[in-house]
């Protein structure tokens, strides 16, 4: 080998060594100062982050423009690893925890901006509808007003069919009821439903439907009950099946909001061909009712109604002393269905709001005011979280980064969205494909 070849070989090795050192240092700096993976073993942020070894990708650096419900990474200065929590209170605010809700300057936090992401309690894509809902199945394949539901549909795209063409308005057999209590439960990383101990008030329900046929008075219904106060979102279809409207009712017949639906691209109803799939949702979070109707194929929101109310008003028309003794929510609190129509259903979901247990010394017994650079942090799994309720607010300087996504295991990889990235009050953030069973 001549001298020129030996020199070129030495230069190539030197360059390779130089670039290897540069790449190694770059990765070391990136890992140490910019982005790093952390193994999560705490269940304090369930089910947003599963505490069974999920790896969270964290971006280091002081986050800017922090908003309520954003997740942050903090260093408590106690020699342990950084921890992830969610922002509940911002600098200068007065906070008070009451009955599972966070009040900010005397107003429920859910009315001051985007709500926290909901927690899924039931999803028919992963759970058996007949194990979690109560409904009356047809006998011998024949639908009657008393037994209008059918599970054995010929279409694999259809979960249930409701044949309620002869069902008169107000008949409850056209409604299927959620059979489980609404508690601070959640679905863990292995797909098990962890049943909570605390009853939650704020909930949401959504389902996809398509109309096959209609009779006069046709309605699709979604129901929520909170502290004996009953709310329904109703899609009403005219007798010709050519148009519809959405409204929110409180208890029997008290209309809170209504809107006709017009415009191009709306599905047409009728017996000849089913309509396109629509998604009806109703949520009640922090005494704010939101009902939406969405075109599933295009993801277009056709209409959205929002109503705020001051306090729950239990319906006094039932019970041992009608009109005198308020009735609490002791029966089913969620229902979906309809009347005077035939329709198919699929993708039924039940969700709840984050529930904050009033324990600790900060913001529990009385209102607590944050300083000009203080933040109040909470864990999503409130009953298993040590957070600002116990150790008080944290200084802005203790916030060292923001969690970006779940990176590992790969089959659970998902983004961890900021509060303003949740596009819907009812957007579920649980995307795993495992099967779950009701308790």
Coordinates of C-alpha atoms in Angstrom, one line a residue:
X1 CA 0.0 0.0 0.0
X2 CA 1.5 3.4 -1.0
X3 CA 1.8 6.4 1.3
X4 CA -1.2 8.2 -0.4
X5 CA -3.5 5.2 0.3
X6 CA -2.4 5.0 3.9
X7 CA -3.0 8.7 4.5
X8 CA -6.5 8.5 3.0
X9 CA -7.3 5.6 5.2
X10 CA -6.0 7.5 8.3
X11 CA -8.0 10.5 7.3
X12 CA -11.2 8.4 6.8
X13 CA -10.8 6.9 10.3
X14 CA -10.1 10.3 11.8
X15 CA -13.3 11.7 10.2
X16 CA -15.3 8.7 11.3
X17 CA -14.1 9.1 14.9
X18 CA -14.7 12.8 14.9
X19 CA -18.3 12.4 13.6
X20 CA -18.9 9.6 16.1
X21 CA -17.9 11.8 18.9
X22 CA -20.0 14.7 17.6
X23 CA -23.1 12.5 17.3
X24 CA -22.5 11.0 20.7
X25 CA -22.2 14.4 22.3
X26 CA -25.2 15.7 20.5
X27 CA -27.3 12.8 21.7
X28 CA -26.0 13.2 25.2
X29 CA -26.8 16.9 25.2
X30 CA -30.3 16.2 23.7
X31 CA -30.9 13.5 26.3
X32 CA -29.6 15.7 29.2
X33 CA -31.0 19.1 28.3
X34 CA -33.7 18.9 25.7
X35 CA -35.6 15.6 25.3
X36 CA -35.5 12.5 27.5
X37 CA -37.5 9.3 28.1
X38 CA -38.8 8.7 31.6
X39 CA -40.2 5.4 33.0
X40 CA -43.5 6.1 34.9
X41 CA -44.4 3.8 37.8
X42 CA -46.8 6.0 39.7
X43 CA -50.6 5.7 39.1
X44 CA -51.2 9.3 40.0
X45 CA -51.9 10.3 36.4
X46 CA -54.0 7.3 35.4
X47 CA -55.5 6.9 32.9
X48 CA -53.7 9.7 31.0
X49 CA -50.4 8.0 31.8
X50 CA -50.5 4.4 32.9
X51 CA -48.3 3.7 35.8
X52 CA -47.1 0.2 34.7
X53 CA -43.9 1.2 33.1
X54 CA -45.0 3.5 30.2
X55 CA -42.2 5.6 28.9
X56 CA -42.9 9.3 28.5
X57 CA -41.1 11.6 26.1
X58 CA -40.3 14.9 27.9
X59 CA -39.1 18.2 26.4
X60 CA -37.0 20.1 28.9
X61 CA -37.0 23.9 29.3
X62 CA -39.3 26.3 30.9
X63 CA -42.7 26.0 29.1
X64 CA -44.3 29.2 27.9
X65 CA -48.0 30.2 27.8
X66 CA -49.1 27.7 30.3
X67 CA -52.8 27.2 30.6
X68 CA -55.1 25.4 32.9
X69 CA -55.2 21.6 32.4
X70 CA -51.8 21.6 30.7
X71 CA -49.5 18.8 31.9
X72 CA -46.0 19.8 33.1
X73 CA -42.9 18.1 34.5
X74 CA -41.7 19.4 37.8
X75 CA -38.6 18.9 40.0
X76 CA -39.5 19.1 43.6
X77 CA -35.8 19.2 44.7
X78 CA -36.0 16.1 46.9
X79 CA -33.5 14.0 45.0
X80 CA -36.2 11.9 43.2
X81 CA -37.1 11.7 39.6
X82 CA -39.2 14.5 37.9
X83 CA -42.9 14.0 38.2
X84 CA -45.8 14.8 35.9
X85 CA -48.9 16.7 37.0
X86 CA -51.7 18.8 35.5
X87 CA -52.1 22.5 36.1
X88 CA -55.3 23.3 38.1
X89 CA -54.6 26.9 39.2
X90 CA -52.6 29.7 37.7
X91 CA -50.7 32.6 39.4
X92 CA -52.9 35.0 41.3
X93 CA -56.1 32.9 41.3
X94 CA -58.2 31.9 44.4
X95 CA -58.9 28.2 44.4
X96 CA -61.4 26.1 46.3
X97 CA -62.2 22.4 46.0
X98 CA -65.9 21.6 46.5
X99 CA -67.7 18.2 45.9
X100 CA -65.1 17.1 43.3
X101 CA -65.0 20.3 41.4
X102 CA -62.4 23.0 41.3
X103 CA -63.6 26.6 41.7
X104 CA -61.4 29.4 40.5
X105 CA -62.3 32.9 41.8
X106 CA -65.7 31.6 42.7
X107 CA -66.4 30.1 39.2
X108 CA -66.3 26.4 38.2
X109 CA -63.0 25.9 36.3
X110 CA -64.8 24.2 33.4
X111 CA -66.4 27.5 32.5
X112 CA -63.2 29.4 32.2
X113 CA -61.6 27.6 29.2
X114 CA -61.2 24.3 27.6
X115 CA -62.2 21.5 29.9
X116 CA -59.9 18.7 31.0
X117 CA -59.8 15.6 28.8
X118 CA -62.6 13.2 29.7
X119 CA -62.0 9.8 31.3
X120 CA -63.5 6.8 29.4
X121 CA -65.8 4.5 31.5
X122 CA -67.4 2.6 28.6
X123 CA -66.7 2.2 24.9
X124 CA -68.7 -0.3 22.9
X125 CA -65.8 -0.8 20.5
X126 CA -64.0 -2.5 23.4
X127 CA -66.7 -3.6 25.8
X128 CA -69.8 -5.7 25.5
X129 CA -72.9 -3.5 25.3
X130 CA -75.2 -6.1 26.8
X131 CA -72.9 -6.3 29.9
X132 CA -73.0 -2.6 30.7
X133 CA -76.4 -1.4 29.4
X134 CA -80.0 -2.6 30.1
X135 CA -82.4 -2.9 27.2
X136 CA -85.3 -5.1 26.1
X137 CA -84.5 -7.4 23.2
X138 CA -87.0 -8.6 20.6
X139 CA -88.7 -11.9 21.2
X140 CA -88.4 -14.4 18.3
X141 CA -87.1 -11.7 16.0
X142 CA -90.3 -9.7 16.3
X143 CA -90.2 -6.1 17.5
X144 CA -92.9 -4.8 19.8
X145 CA -93.3 -1.6 21.8
X146 CA -92.3 -3.5 24.9
X147 CA -89.3 -5.3 23.2
X148 CA -87.9 -3.1 20.5
X149 CA -84.1 -3.8 20.6
X150 CA -82.2 -6.3 18.4
X151 CA -78.6 -7.3 18.8
X152 CA -78.6 -9.9 15.9
X153 CA -78.3 -7.5 13.0
X154 CA -77.1 -8.8 9.6
X155 CA -74.7 -5.9 9.1
X156 CA -71.4 -6.2 10.9
X157 CA -71.1 -2.4 10.9
X158 CA -74.2 -2.2 13.2
X159 CA -74.1 -2.7 16.9
X160 CA -77.8 -2.5 17.7
X161 CA -81.1 -1.8 15.9
X162 CA -84.0 -0.1 17.6
X163 CA -87.4 -0.7 15.9
X164 CA -89.6 1.8 17.7
X165 CA -91.9 2.9 14.8
X166 CA -95.0 2.2 16.9
X167 CA -93.5 3.5 20.2
X168 CA -95.3 6.5 21.6
X169 CA -93.4 9.5 22.9
X170 CA -92.3 9.1 26.5
X171 CA -92.2 5.3 26.5
X172 CA -89.0 4.2 28.3
X173 CA -88.7 0.9 26.5
X174 CA -87.0 2.8 23.6
X175 CA -84.2 3.8 26.0
X176 CA -81.3 1.6 27.0
X177 CA -79.8 2.5 30.4
X178 CA -76.2 2.4 31.6
X179 CA -76.2 -0.2 34.4
X180 CA -73.1 0.8 36.3
X181 CA -72.7 3.6 38.9
X182 CA -70.8 6.7 37.8
X183 CA -67.6 6.6 40.0
X184 CA -64.1 7.9 39.7
X185 CA -63.2 4.7 37.8
X186 CA -60.8 4.3 34.9
X187 CA -59.4 1.7 32.5
X188 CA -55.8 0.8 33.3
X189 CA -52.9 -0.1 31.0
X190 CA -53.9 -3.8 30.9
X191 CA -57.5 -3.0 30.0
X192 CA -59.0 -3.7 33.4
X193 CA -61.7 -1.3 34.6
X194 CA -60.5 -0.1 38.0
X195 CA -63.6 0.8 40.0
X196 CA -63.4 4.0 42.0
X197 CA -64.9 4.7 45.4
X198 CA -66.2 8.2 44.8
X199 CA -69.5 9.0 43.0
X200 CA -68.9 11.6 40.3
X201 CA -71.4 14.2 39.1
X202 CA -70.0 15.3 35.7
X203 CA -70.5 12.9 32.9
X204 CA -70.9 12.6 29.1
X205 CA -72.5 10.2 26.6
X206 CA -72.1 9.9 22.9
X207 CA -73.3 7.4 20.2
X208 CA -73.4 7.1 16.5
X209 CA -76.7 6.4 14.7
X210 CA -78.3 6.2 11.3
X211 CA -82.1 6.5 10.7
X212 CA -83.8 3.7 8.7
X213 CA -87.4 4.9 8.9
X214 CA -89.5 7.5 10.7
X215 CA -93.0 8.0 12.0
X216 CA -94.6 11.2 13.2
X217 CA -93.0 12.4 16.4
X218 CA -89.6 10.6 15.7
X219 CA -86.9 11.5 18.2
X220 CA -83.4 10.3 19.1
X221 CA -82.5 10.8 22.7
X222 CA -79.4 11.1 24.9
X223 CA -79.9 11.5 28.7
X224 CA -77.8 12.5 31.6
X225 CA -79.0 12.7 35.3
X226 CA -77.1 14.6 37.9
X227 CA -78.4 14.9 41.5
X228 CA -81.9 14.0 40.4
X229 CA -81.8 16.7 37.7
X230 CA -82.6 15.2 34.3
X231 CA -81.2 16.6 31.0
X232 CA -81.8 15.3 27.5
X233 CA -80.4 16.1 24.0
X234 CA -83.1 15.4 21.5
X235 CA -82.8 15.1 17.7
X236 CA -86.4 15.6 16.3
X237 CA -87.2 14.5 12.8
X238 CA -90.2 15.7 10.8
X239 CA -92.8 13.3 9.5
X240 CA -91.4 13.3 6.0
X241 CA -87.9 12.5 7.2
X242 CA -86.4 15.5 5.3
X243 CA -85.2 17.7 8.2
X244 CA -84.4 17.7 11.8
X245 CA -83.6 19.9 14.8
X246 CA -81.6 19.6 18.0
X247 CA -82.7 20.8 21.5
X248 CA -81.7 20.4 25.1
X249 CA -84.5 19.7 27.6
X250 CA -84.5 19.8 31.4
X251 CA -86.8 17.4 33.2
X252 CA -90.0 16.8 31.3
X253 CA -90.7 19.4 28.7
X254 CA -88.5 22.4 29.9
X255 CA -86.7 23.5 26.7
X256 CA -83.3 25.1 27.5
X257 CA -82.0 25.5 23.9
X258 CA -83.0 24.5 20.4
X259 CA -81.7 24.9 16.9
X260 CA -83.0 23.7 13.5
X261 CA -80.5 22.0 11.2
X262 CA -80.3 23.2 7.6
X263 CA -77.7 23.2 4.9
X264 CA -76.2 21.0 2.2
X265 CA -74.7 17.6 2.8
X266 CA -77.2 16.6 5.4
X267 CA -78.2 12.9 5.3
X268 CA -81.7 12.2 4.0
X269 CA -84.0 10.0 6.0
X270 CA -86.5 7.5 4.8
X271 CA -87.4 3.8 4.4
X272 CA -85.7 3.3 1.0
X273 CA -82.1 3.8 2.2
X274 CA -80.7 4.5 5.7
X275 CA -79.3 7.9 6.4
X276 CA -75.6 8.5 6.8
X277 CA -74.1 8.0 10.3
X278 CA -74.4 10.8 12.7
X279 CA -72.9 11.3 16.2
X280 CA -75.1 12.7 19.0
X281 CA -73.3 13.8 22.2
X282 CA -74.4 15.3 25.5
X283 CA -72.0 16.4 28.3
X284 CA -72.6 18.1 31.7
X285 CA -69.4 19.4 33.1
X286 CA -69.3 22.1 35.8
X287 CA -73.0 22.9 35.2
X288 CA -72.4 23.5 31.5
X289 CA -74.5 21.4 29.1
X290 CA -73.1 20.9 25.6
X291 CA -75.0 18.9 23.0
X292 CA -73.5 18.4 19.5
X293 CA -74.5 16.6 16.3
X294 CA -71.8 15.6 14.0
X295 CA -71.5 14.0 10.5
X296 CA -69.3 10.9 11.1
X297 CA -68.1 10.6 7.5
X298 CA -66.9 14.2 7.2
X299 CA -66.3 15.0 10.9
X300 CA -68.3 18.2 10.3
X301 CA -70.1 19.5 13.4
X302 CA -73.6 20.2 12.2
X303 CA -74.8 22.0 15.3
X304 CA -73.6 22.7 18.9
X305 CA -75.8 23.9 21.7
X306 CA -74.4 25.2 25.0
X307 CA -76.3 26.1 28.2
X308 CA -75.0 27.1 31.6
X309 CA -77.1 26.7 34.8
X310 CA -76.5 27.7 38.4
X311 CA -77.4 24.6 40.4
X312 CA -79.0 21.3 40.1
X313 CA -82.7 21.2 40.6
X314 CA -83.9 17.6 41.4
X315 CA -87.2 16.7 39.7
X316 CA -89.9 16.5 42.4
X317 CA -92.5 14.6 40.3
X318 CA -91.5 11.1 41.6
X319 CA -90.7 9.6 45.0
X320 CA -92.5 8.9 48.2
X321 CA -93.7 12.5 48.6
X322 CA -94.0 14.0 45.1
X323 CA -93.3 17.7 45.0
X324 CA -91.9 17.8 48.5
X325 CA -88.8 15.6 48.9
X326 CA -86.0 16.0 46.4
X327 CA -85.0 12.8 44.7
X328 CA -81.3 12.0 44.4
X329 CA -79.6 10.1 41.6
X330 CA -80.2 6.6 42.8
X331 CA -81.3 5.1 39.5
X332 CA -79.5 4.9 36.1
X333 CA -78.0 8.3 35.2
X334 CA -77.3 7.7 31.5
X335 CA -79.6 6.6 28.7
X336 CA -79.7 6.5 24.9
X337 CA -82.4 5.6 22.5
X338 CA -85.4 7.0 20.7
X339 CA -89.1 6.6 19.7
X340 CA -91.3 6.6 16.6
X341 CA -88.5 5.5 14.4
X342 CA -86.3 2.7 13.3
X343 CA -82.5 3.3 13.6
X344 CA -79.2 1.6 13.8
X345 CA -76.6 2.3 16.6
X346 CA -72.9 1.8 17.0
X347 CA -69.9 3.2 19.0
X348 CA -71.6 4.1 22.3
X349 CA -69.4 5.9 24.8
X350 CA -69.7 6.9 28.4
X351 CA -67.2 9.3 30.0
X352 CA -66.7 11.3 33.1
X353 CA -64.9 14.5 34.1
X354 CA -61.8 14.6 36.2
X355 CA -62.8 14.3 39.9
X356 CA -60.8 16.1 42.6
X357 CA -61.0 14.6 46.1
X358 CA -61.0 17.3 48.7
X359 CA -58.1 16.1 50.9
X360 CA -55.1 18.0 52.3
X361 CA -54.6 21.5 53.7
X362 CA -54.6 23.7 50.5
X363 CA -57.9 24.8 48.9
X364 CA -60.0 22.3 50.8
X365 CA -61.5 24.0 53.9
X366 CA -61.4 27.5 52.5
X367 CA -60.3 29.4 49.4
X368 CA -56.5 29.5 48.8
X369 CA -54.9 32.4 46.9
X370 CA -51.8 31.7 44.7
X371 CA -48.9 34.0 44.6
X372 CA -47.7 35.8 41.4
X373 CA -45.4 33.0 40.3
X374 CA -47.2 30.0 41.9
X375 CA -49.1 27.1 40.2
X376 CA -51.5 24.6 41.8
X377 CA -50.9 21.1 40.4
X378 CA -53.2 18.1 40.5
X379 CA -53.0 14.4 39.5
X380 CA -55.7 12.9 37.2
X381 CA -56.1 9.9 39.5
X382 CA -57.0 12.1 42.5
X383 CA -57.4 9.3 45.1
X384 CA -53.9 8.1 44.5
X385 CA -52.1 11.4 43.8
X386 CA -49.8 13.5 46.1
X387 CA -50.0 17.0 44.7
X388 CA -50.6 20.6 45.6
X389 CA -53.6 19.7 47.8
X390 CA -51.0 18.1 50.2
X391 CA -47.7 19.9 49.6
X392 CA -49.0 23.3 48.4
X393 CA -48.4 25.3 45.2
X394 CA -45.1 25.2 43.4
X395 CA -43.0 28.0 42.0
X396 CA -42.7 28.5 38.3
X397 CA -39.0 27.8 38.5
X398 CA -39.8 24.2 39.6
X399 CA -41.5 23.5 36.2
X400 CA -38.7 22.0 34.1
X401 CA -40.5 20.7 31.0
X402 CA -43.5 19.4 29.3
X403 CA -44.5 15.7 28.5
X404 CA -45.0 15.3 24.8
X405 CA -46.2 11.7 24.2
X406 CA -46.2 8.2 25.4
X407 CA -43.3 6.6 23.5
X408 CA -43.2 3.0 24.8
X409 CA -44.6 0.4 24.6
X410 CA -45.2 1.0 20.9
X411 CA -48.7 -0.5 21.0
X412 CA -49.7 2.3 23.4
X413 CA -47.8 5.2 21.8
X414 CA -50.0 8.3 21.8
X415 CA -49.6 12.1 22.0
X416 CA -50.2 13.9 25.3
X417 CA -52.1 16.9 24.2
X418 CA -52.2 20.4 25.6
X419 CA -55.5 21.7 27.0
X420 CA -56.3 23.7 23.8
X421 CA -55.6 20.7 21.6
X422 CA -58.7 18.8 22.7
X423 CA -61.1 19.5 19.8
X424 CA -64.2 18.3 21.6
X425 CA -65.8 18.1 25.0
X426 CA -66.2 14.4 24.4
X427 CA -62.9 13.5 22.6
X428 CA -61.8 10.3 24.2
X429 CA -58.0 10.0 24.7
X430 CA -57.9 6.2 25.2
X431 CA -56.9 4.5 22.0
X432 CA -55.8 1.0 23.1
X433 CA -57.4 -2.0 21.4
X434 CA -57.8 -4.3 24.4
X435 CA -61.1 -5.8 25.6
X436 CA -62.7 -4.5 28.8
X437 CA -65.4 -5.8 31.1
X438 CA -67.9 -3.9 33.2
X439 CA -67.9 -4.4 37.0

